[in-house]
């Protein structure tokens, strides 16, 4: 059997999204956050038919911290019998200085499937947090702990095999969130090509950590990604 041309990695992504509380089509006495526009301005994200209403990014808020192993095992078991495809990853949401442990859910075909999926996780021993008073909403910083399947297109430059139009490039050092935000704003201010969304993160590789930046653009190719990379590298290496 020939080796796979793809690279598998475990790592983290740190990004900012505007979240809102989901009130309907969830299990009673649970707390679910939603990112209705995870990539602002990219209205065709997820579907060639933007008028289709289906959940994009959902965050099931947990009663307590569960390990990546616990979330992964529960998800693996649920996939054996759940009626629809979905993708799930453990994470942490920080909104207005309040931290919530979450399961981030993507690629769910219908809002009506949310309570059923929640029930499956409960059967696997995962407990959910009750909705707090009010309706938490606003900008949130989110850390996702996830697995990546990558195809290397250039040394240190990758395209995601499972997530359409997501690209990554490694960077030579760790950047704080504030510094990353600052240089991203400066790059976008001077960027004359179609806009992109950026997140920062790292891969675990060779018993260490490799820092990287994730770029999203619905029409991205290698040339585009390399140009974005060049802009970041010029600022990071100053």
PDB file of C-alpha atoms in Angstrom:
ATOM      1  CA  UNK A   1       0.000   0.000   0.000  1.00  0.00           C
ATOM      2  CA  UNK A   2       1.428   3.379  -1.007  1.00  0.00           C
ATOM      3  CA  UNK A   3       1.744   6.019   1.743  1.00  0.00           C
ATOM      4  CA  UNK A   4      -0.922   8.731   1.951  1.00  0.00           C
ATOM      5  CA  UNK A   5       0.048  12.008   0.253  1.00  0.00           C
ATOM      6  CA  UNK A   6      -1.621  13.854   3.128  1.00  0.00           C
ATOM      7  CA  UNK A   7      -0.243  14.956   6.485  1.00  0.00           C
ATOM      8  CA  UNK A   8      -2.211  14.560   9.711  1.00  0.00           C
ATOM      9  CA  UNK A   9      -1.591  16.975  12.558  1.00  0.00           C
ATOM     10  CA  UNK A  10      -3.137  17.871  15.901  1.00  0.00           C
ATOM     11  CA  UNK A  11      -3.124  21.522  16.917  1.00  0.00           C
ATOM     12  CA  UNK A  12      -4.957  24.672  17.988  1.00  0.00           C
ATOM     13  CA  UNK A  13      -6.576  27.613  16.239  1.00  0.00           C
ATOM     14  CA  UNK A  14      -7.241  30.986  17.878  1.00  0.00           C
ATOM     15  CA  UNK A  15      -9.725  33.321  16.206  1.00  0.00           C
ATOM     16  CA  UNK A  16     -12.393  35.923  16.834  1.00  0.00           C
ATOM     17  CA  UNK A  17     -16.066  35.542  15.941  1.00  0.00           C
ATOM     18  CA  UNK A  18     -19.257  37.359  16.835  1.00  0.00           C
ATOM     19  CA  UNK A  19     -21.502  34.953  18.716  1.00  0.00           C
ATOM     20  CA  UNK A  20     -25.145  34.976  19.710  1.00  0.00           C
ATOM     21  CA  UNK A  21     -27.231  32.756  21.981  1.00  0.00           C
ATOM     22  CA  UNK A  22     -29.421  30.203  20.232  1.00  0.00           C
ATOM     23  CA  UNK A  23     -32.863  30.061  21.885  1.00  0.00           C
ATOM     24  CA  UNK A  24     -34.796  27.629  19.709  1.00  0.00           C
ATOM     25  CA  UNK A  25     -34.245  24.122  18.356  1.00  0.00           C
ATOM     26  CA  UNK A  26     -32.007  23.093  21.263  1.00  0.00           C
ATOM     27  CA  UNK A  27     -32.535  20.818  24.274  1.00  0.00           C
ATOM     28  CA  UNK A  28     -34.308  22.523  27.189  1.00  0.00           C
ATOM     29  CA  UNK A  29     -32.048  23.954  29.892  1.00  0.00           C
ATOM     30  CA  UNK A  30     -28.932  23.926  27.719  1.00  0.00           C
ATOM     31  CA  UNK A  31     -26.731  26.717  26.431  1.00  0.00           C
ATOM     32  CA  UNK A  32     -25.749  26.900  22.753  1.00  0.00           C
ATOM     33  CA  UNK A  33     -23.886  29.734  21.035  1.00  0.00           C
ATOM     34  CA  UNK A  34     -23.894  30.320  17.289  1.00  0.00           C
ATOM     35  CA  UNK A  35     -21.671  32.229  14.878  1.00  0.00           C
ATOM     36  CA  UNK A  36     -24.159  33.239  12.171  1.00  0.00           C
ATOM     37  CA  UNK A  37     -21.423  34.878  10.083  1.00  0.00           C
ATOM     38  CA  UNK A  38     -18.094  33.181  10.893  1.00  0.00           C
ATOM     39  CA  UNK A  39     -16.358  34.824   7.930  1.00  0.00           C
ATOM     40  CA  UNK A  40     -17.854  38.338   7.622  1.00  0.00           C
ATOM     41  CA  UNK A  41     -18.341  39.378   4.015  1.00  0.00           C
ATOM     42  CA  UNK A  42     -18.040  35.869   2.577  1.00  0.00           C
ATOM     43  CA  UNK A  43     -21.722  35.190   2.042  1.00  0.00           C
ATOM     44  CA  UNK A  44     -21.246  32.065  -0.063  1.00  0.00           C
ATOM     45  CA  UNK A  45     -19.335  30.264   2.685  1.00  0.00           C
ATOM     46  CA  UNK A  46     -20.541  26.692   3.166  1.00  0.00           C
ATOM     47  CA  UNK A  47     -23.049  26.711   0.325  1.00  0.00           C
ATOM     48  CA  UNK A  48     -23.489  27.681  -3.269  1.00  0.00           C
ATOM     49  CA  UNK A  49     -26.976  28.748  -2.226  1.00  0.00           C
ATOM     50  CA  UNK A  50     -26.588  31.369   0.525  1.00  0.00           C
ATOM     51  CA  UNK A  51     -30.336  31.524   1.146  1.00  0.00           C
ATOM     52  CA  UNK A  52     -30.246  27.980   2.536  1.00  0.00           C
ATOM     53  CA  UNK A  53     -30.663  28.143   6.302  1.00  0.00           C
ATOM     54  CA  UNK A  54     -28.519  25.654   8.124  1.00  0.00           C
ATOM     55  CA  UNK A  55     -26.189  26.068  11.080  1.00  0.00           C
ATOM     56  CA  UNK A  56     -22.665  27.156  10.299  1.00  0.00           C
ATOM     57  CA  UNK A  57     -20.672  27.250  13.530  1.00  0.00           C
ATOM     58  CA  UNK A  58     -22.347  26.009  16.727  1.00  0.00           C
ATOM     59  CA  UNK A  59     -20.849  25.920  20.205  1.00  0.00           C
ATOM     60  CA  UNK A  60     -22.404  23.487  22.708  1.00  0.00           C
ATOM     61  CA  UNK A  61     -21.459  24.960  26.084  1.00  0.00           C
ATOM     62  CA  UNK A  62     -20.300  22.312  28.565  1.00  0.00           C
ATOM     63  CA  UNK A  63     -20.919  21.999  32.285  1.00  0.00           C
ATOM     64  CA  UNK A  64     -17.221  21.389  32.899  1.00  0.00           C
ATOM     65  CA  UNK A  65     -13.910  20.850  31.152  1.00  0.00           C
ATOM     66  CA  UNK A  66     -13.709  17.575  29.239  1.00  0.00           C
ATOM     67  CA  UNK A  67     -10.408  16.378  27.823  1.00  0.00           C
ATOM     68  CA  UNK A  68      -9.768  16.199  24.093  1.00  0.00           C
ATOM     69  CA  UNK A  69      -9.768  12.413  24.469  1.00  0.00           C
ATOM     70  CA  UNK A  70     -13.217  12.420  26.105  1.00  0.00           C
ATOM     71  CA  UNK A  71     -14.719  14.668  23.412  1.00  0.00           C
ATOM     72  CA  UNK A  72     -13.027  12.727  20.611  1.00  0.00           C
ATOM     73  CA  UNK A  73     -14.173   9.337  21.916  1.00  0.00           C
ATOM     74  CA  UNK A  74     -17.746  10.590  22.351  1.00  0.00           C
ATOM     75  CA  UNK A  75     -17.749  12.051  18.838  1.00  0.00           C
ATOM     76  CA  UNK A  76     -16.270   8.854  17.373  1.00  0.00           C
ATOM     77  CA  UNK A  77     -18.988   6.765  18.984  1.00  0.00           C
ATOM     78  CA  UNK A  78     -21.802   9.095  17.898  1.00  0.00           C
ATOM     79  CA  UNK A  79     -20.664   9.062  14.271  1.00  0.00           C
ATOM     80  CA  UNK A  80     -21.317   5.315  14.157  1.00  0.00           C
ATOM     81  CA  UNK A  81     -25.068   5.813  14.488  1.00  0.00           C
ATOM     82  CA  UNK A  82     -25.975   9.498  14.044  1.00  0.00           C
ATOM     83  CA  UNK A  83     -28.180  10.110  10.999  1.00  0.00           C
ATOM     84  CA  UNK A  84     -26.196  13.040   9.608  1.00  0.00           C
ATOM     85  CA  UNK A  85     -22.612  14.027   8.966  1.00  0.00           C
ATOM     86  CA  UNK A  86     -21.052  16.537  11.355  1.00  0.00           C
ATOM     87  CA  UNK A  87     -17.661  17.713  12.532  1.00  0.00           C
ATOM     88  CA  UNK A  88     -16.852  18.378  16.193  1.00  0.00           C
ATOM     89  CA  UNK A  89     -13.887  19.677  18.178  1.00  0.00           C
ATOM     90  CA  UNK A  90     -13.229  20.708  21.759  1.00  0.00           C
ATOM     91  CA  UNK A  91     -12.630  24.367  22.469  1.00  0.00           C
ATOM     92  CA  UNK A  92     -12.840  27.362  24.771  1.00  0.00           C
ATOM     93  CA  UNK A  93     -14.908  30.509  24.192  1.00  0.00           C
ATOM     94  CA  UNK A  94     -14.054  33.761  25.965  1.00  0.00           C
ATOM     95  CA  UNK A  95     -16.837  36.336  25.721  1.00  0.00           C
ATOM     96  CA  UNK A  96     -16.877  39.486  27.866  1.00  0.00           C
ATOM     97  CA  UNK A  97     -14.166  38.007  30.111  1.00  0.00           C
ATOM     98  CA  UNK A  98     -16.224  34.878  30.806  1.00  0.00           C
ATOM     99  CA  UNK A  99     -14.734  31.550  29.767  1.00  0.00           C
ATOM    100  CA  UNK A 100     -16.836  28.632  28.568  1.00  0.00           C
ATOM    101  CA  UNK A 101     -15.682  25.141  27.610  1.00  0.00           C
ATOM    102  CA  UNK A 102     -17.429  24.061  24.413  1.00  0.00           C
ATOM    103  CA  UNK A 103     -17.809  21.507  21.672  1.00  0.00           C
ATOM    104  CA  UNK A 104     -17.623  23.316  18.341  1.00  0.00           C
ATOM    105  CA  UNK A 105     -19.962  21.684  15.792  1.00  0.00           C
ATOM    106  CA  UNK A 106     -19.835  22.210  12.040  1.00  0.00           C
ATOM    107  CA  UNK A 107     -21.328  20.698   8.888  1.00  0.00           C
ATOM    108  CA  UNK A 108     -24.647  19.878  10.539  1.00  0.00           C
ATOM    109  CA  UNK A 109     -27.321  19.882   7.849  1.00  0.00           C
ATOM    110  CA  UNK A 110     -30.289  21.208   9.797  1.00  0.00           C
ATOM    111  CA  UNK A 111     -31.095  23.126  12.974  1.00  0.00           C
ATOM    112  CA  UNK A 112     -33.618  20.419  13.848  1.00  0.00           C
ATOM    113  CA  UNK A 113     -30.734  17.977  14.375  1.00  0.00           C
ATOM    114  CA  UNK A 114     -29.223  20.011  17.223  1.00  0.00           C
ATOM    115  CA  UNK A 115     -31.259  18.557  20.138  1.00  0.00           C
ATOM    116  CA  UNK A 116     -30.763  15.038  18.812  1.00  0.00           C
ATOM    117  CA  UNK A 117     -27.005  15.545  18.634  1.00  0.00           C
ATOM    118  CA  UNK A 118     -27.000  17.042  22.135  1.00  0.00           C
ATOM    119  CA  UNK A 119     -28.877  13.977  23.405  1.00  0.00           C
ATOM    120  CA  UNK A 120     -26.252  11.723  21.831  1.00  0.00           C
ATOM    121  CA  UNK A 121     -23.460  13.545  23.650  1.00  0.00           C
ATOM    122  CA  UNK A 122     -25.391  13.279  26.918  1.00  0.00           C
ATOM    123  CA  UNK A 123     -25.686   9.522  26.362  1.00  0.00           C
ATOM    124  CA  UNK A 124     -21.903   9.483  26.009  1.00  0.00           C
ATOM    125  CA  UNK A 125     -21.510  11.143  29.419  1.00  0.00           C
ATOM    126  CA  UNK A 126     -21.089  14.762  28.321  1.00  0.00           C
ATOM    127  CA  UNK A 127     -23.097  17.252  30.400  1.00  0.00           C
ATOM    128  CA  UNK A 128     -24.166  20.682  29.190  1.00  0.00           C
ATOM    129  CA  UNK A 129     -24.265  23.994  30.981  1.00  0.00           C
ATOM    130  CA  UNK A 130     -27.568  25.696  31.640  1.00  0.00           C
ATOM    131  CA  UNK A 131     -28.201  28.980  29.862  1.00  0.00           C
ATOM    132  CA  UNK A 132     -27.165  31.944  32.033  1.00  0.00           C
ATOM    133  CA  UNK A 133     -29.384  34.942  32.629  1.00  0.00           C
ATOM    134  CA  UNK A 134     -29.763  37.244  29.663  1.00  0.00           C
ATOM    135  CA  UNK A 135     -28.533  36.296  26.213  1.00  0.00           C
ATOM    136  CA  UNK A 136     -24.732  36.383  26.011  1.00  0.00           C
ATOM    137  CA  UNK A 137     -23.777  37.818  22.623  1.00  0.00           C
ATOM    138  CA  UNK A 138     -20.947  39.764  21.075  1.00  0.00           C
ATOM    139  CA  UNK A 139     -17.340  39.386  19.928  1.00  0.00           C
ATOM    140  CA  UNK A 140     -15.611  36.312  21.352  1.00  0.00           C
ATOM    141  CA  UNK A 141     -12.081  34.940  21.204  1.00  0.00           C
ATOM    142  CA  UNK A 142     -12.238  31.209  20.530  1.00  0.00           C
ATOM    143  CA  UNK A 143      -9.573  28.523  20.857  1.00  0.00           C
ATOM    144  CA  UNK A 144     -10.310  25.293  18.994  1.00  0.00           C
ATOM    145  CA  UNK A 145      -8.379  22.080  19.668  1.00  0.00           C
ATOM    146  CA  UNK A 146      -8.593  20.087  16.470  1.00  0.00           C
ATOM    147  CA  UNK A 147      -7.090  17.597  14.048  1.00  0.00           C
ATOM    148  CA  UNK A 148      -5.931  18.718  10.605  1.00  0.00           C
ATOM    149  CA  UNK A 149      -5.527  16.789   7.359  1.00  0.00           C
ATOM    150  CA  UNK A 150      -3.155  18.765   5.149  1.00  0.00           C
ATOM    151  CA  UNK A 151      -1.596  18.707   1.718  1.00  0.00           C
ATOM    152  CA  UNK A 152       1.766  20.456   1.497  1.00  0.00           C
ATOM    153  CA  UNK A 153       1.947  22.643  -1.615  1.00  0.00           C
ATOM    154  CA  UNK A 154       5.249  24.371  -0.831  1.00  0.00           C
ATOM    155  CA  UNK A 155       7.642  23.908   2.105  1.00  0.00           C
ATOM    156  CA  UNK A 156       5.686  25.095   5.146  1.00  0.00           C
ATOM    157  CA  UNK A 157       2.577  25.952   3.097  1.00  0.00           C
ATOM    158  CA  UNK A 158      -0.516  23.747   3.213  1.00  0.00           C
ATOM    159  CA  UNK A 159      -4.086  23.433   2.008  1.00  0.00           C
ATOM    160  CA  UNK A 160      -6.703  21.786   4.193  1.00  0.00           C
ATOM    161  CA  UNK A 161      -8.044  18.550   2.709  1.00  0.00           C
ATOM    162  CA  UNK A 162     -11.332  18.561   4.633  1.00  0.00           C
ATOM    163  CA  UNK A 163     -12.086  22.294   4.887  1.00  0.00           C
ATOM    164  CA  UNK A 164     -12.619  23.998   1.556  1.00  0.00           C
ATOM    165  CA  UNK A 165     -10.529  27.090   0.802  1.00  0.00           C
ATOM    166  CA  UNK A 166      -8.540  26.985   4.058  1.00  0.00           C
ATOM    167  CA  UNK A 167      -4.783  27.403   3.755  1.00  0.00           C
ATOM    168  CA  UNK A 168      -1.967  27.497   6.293  1.00  0.00           C
ATOM    169  CA  UNK A 169       1.637  28.627   6.442  1.00  0.00           C
ATOM    170  CA  UNK A 170       4.146  28.148   9.218  1.00  0.00           C
ATOM    171  CA  UNK A 171       5.757  31.146  10.916  1.00  0.00           C
ATOM    172  CA  UNK A 172       9.117  31.336  12.709  1.00  0.00           C
ATOM    173  CA  UNK A 173       7.902  32.376  16.170  1.00  0.00           C
ATOM    174  CA  UNK A 174       4.956  32.636  18.554  1.00  0.00           C
ATOM    175  CA  UNK A 175       2.763  35.736  18.206  1.00  0.00           C
ATOM    176  CA  UNK A 176       0.484  37.052  20.922  1.00  0.00           C
ATOM    177  CA  UNK A 177      -3.167  37.511  19.957  1.00  0.00           C
ATOM    178  CA  UNK A 178      -2.869  41.321  20.213  1.00  0.00           C
ATOM    179  CA  UNK A 179       0.236  41.422  18.007  1.00  0.00           C
ATOM    180  CA  UNK A 180      -1.383  39.108  15.468  1.00  0.00           C
ATOM    181  CA  UNK A 181      -4.498  41.323  15.377  1.00  0.00           C
ATOM    182  CA  UNK A 182      -2.356  44.415  14.890  1.00  0.00           C
ATOM    183  CA  UNK A 183      -0.298  43.125  11.968  1.00  0.00           C
ATOM    184  CA  UNK A 184      -3.392  41.591  10.346  1.00  0.00           C
ATOM    185  CA  UNK A 185      -5.138  44.976  10.371  1.00  0.00           C
ATOM    186  CA  UNK A 186      -2.068  46.629   8.825  1.00  0.00           C
ATOM    187  CA  UNK A 187      -1.794  43.972   6.121  1.00  0.00           C
ATOM    188  CA  UNK A 188      -5.474  44.234   5.213  1.00  0.00           C
ATOM    189  CA  UNK A 189      -5.224  48.034   5.061  1.00  0.00           C
ATOM    190  CA  UNK A 190      -2.545  47.739   2.358  1.00  0.00           C
ATOM    191  CA  UNK A 191      -4.033  44.685   0.621  1.00  0.00           C
ATOM    192  CA  UNK A 192      -5.444  45.363  -2.856  1.00  0.00           C
ATOM    193  CA  UNK A 193      -6.594  41.862  -3.758  1.00  0.00           C
ATOM    194  CA  UNK A 194      -9.775  40.053  -2.624  1.00  0.00           C
ATOM    195  CA  UNK A 195     -10.033  40.067   1.165  1.00  0.00           C
ATOM    196  CA  UNK A 196      -9.235  37.131   3.459  1.00  0.00           C
ATOM    197  CA  UNK A 197      -9.992  35.939   6.967  1.00  0.00           C
ATOM    198  CA  UNK A 198      -7.073  35.009   9.240  1.00  0.00           C
ATOM    199  CA  UNK A 199      -6.575  33.003  12.425  1.00  0.00           C
ATOM    200  CA  UNK A 200      -3.454  32.054  14.346  1.00  0.00           C
ATOM    201  CA  UNK A 201      -2.525  28.690  15.783  1.00  0.00           C
ATOM    202  CA  UNK A 202      -0.009  25.874  15.944  1.00  0.00           C
ATOM    203  CA  UNK A 203       0.612  22.278  14.976  1.00  0.00           C
ATOM    204  CA  UNK A 204       2.172  19.633  17.225  1.00  0.00           C
ATOM    205  CA  UNK A 205       5.015  18.082  15.230  1.00  0.00           C
ATOM    206  CA  UNK A 206       8.291  16.249  15.996  1.00  0.00           C
ATOM    207  CA  UNK A 207       7.673  16.434  19.762  1.00  0.00           C
ATOM    208  CA  UNK A 208       7.402  20.218  19.551  1.00  0.00           C
ATOM    209  CA  UNK A 209       5.180  23.084  18.463  1.00  0.00           C
ATOM    210  CA  UNK A 210       5.148  24.737  15.036  1.00  0.00           C
ATOM    211  CA  UNK A 211       3.362  28.105  14.946  1.00  0.00           C
ATOM    212  CA  UNK A 212       1.229  28.871  11.911  1.00  0.00           C
ATOM    213  CA  UNK A 213      -1.395  31.187  10.423  1.00  0.00           C
ATOM    214  CA  UNK A 214      -4.653  30.028   8.810  1.00  0.00           C
ATOM    215  CA  UNK A 215      -6.047  31.960   5.830  1.00  0.00           C
ATOM    216  CA  UNK A 216      -9.529  31.651   4.354  1.00  0.00           C
ATOM    217  CA  UNK A 217     -10.668  32.959   0.993  1.00  0.00           C
ATOM    218  CA  UNK A 218     -13.362  31.255  -1.163  1.00  0.00           C
ATOM    219  CA  UNK A 219     -11.280  31.554  -4.331  1.00  0.00           C
ATOM    220  CA  UNK A 220      -7.841  31.006  -2.834  1.00  0.00           C
ATOM    221  CA  UNK A 221      -5.069  29.335  -4.816  1.00  0.00           C
ATOM    222  CA  UNK A 222      -1.396  28.790  -4.011  1.00  0.00           C
ATOM    223  CA  UNK A 223      -0.292  32.074  -5.591  1.00  0.00           C
ATOM    224  CA  UNK A 224      -2.782  34.012  -3.441  1.00  0.00           C
ATOM    225  CA  UNK A 225      -1.720  32.196  -0.257  1.00  0.00           C
ATOM    226  CA  UNK A 226       1.967  32.790  -0.994  1.00  0.00           C
ATOM    227  CA  UNK A 227       1.331  36.520  -1.420  1.00  0.00           C
ATOM    228  CA  UNK A 228      -0.481  36.718   1.916  1.00  0.00           C
ATOM    229  CA  UNK A 229       2.360  34.741   3.497  1.00  0.00           C
ATOM    230  CA  UNK A 230       4.911  37.201   2.127  1.00  0.00           C
ATOM    231  CA  UNK A 231       3.060  40.144   3.693  1.00  0.00           C
ATOM    232  CA  UNK A 232       2.992  38.472   7.107  1.00  0.00           C
ATOM    233  CA  UNK A 233       6.610  37.337   6.950  1.00  0.00           C
ATOM    234  CA  UNK A 234       7.830  40.847   6.157  1.00  0.00           C
ATOM    235  CA  UNK A 235       6.251  42.101   9.377  1.00  0.00           C
ATOM    236  CA  UNK A 236       7.058  39.105  11.574  1.00  0.00           C
ATOM    237  CA  UNK A 237      10.750  39.157  10.610  1.00  0.00           C
ATOM    238  CA  UNK A 238      11.249  42.870  11.251  1.00  0.00           C
TER     239      UNK A 238
END
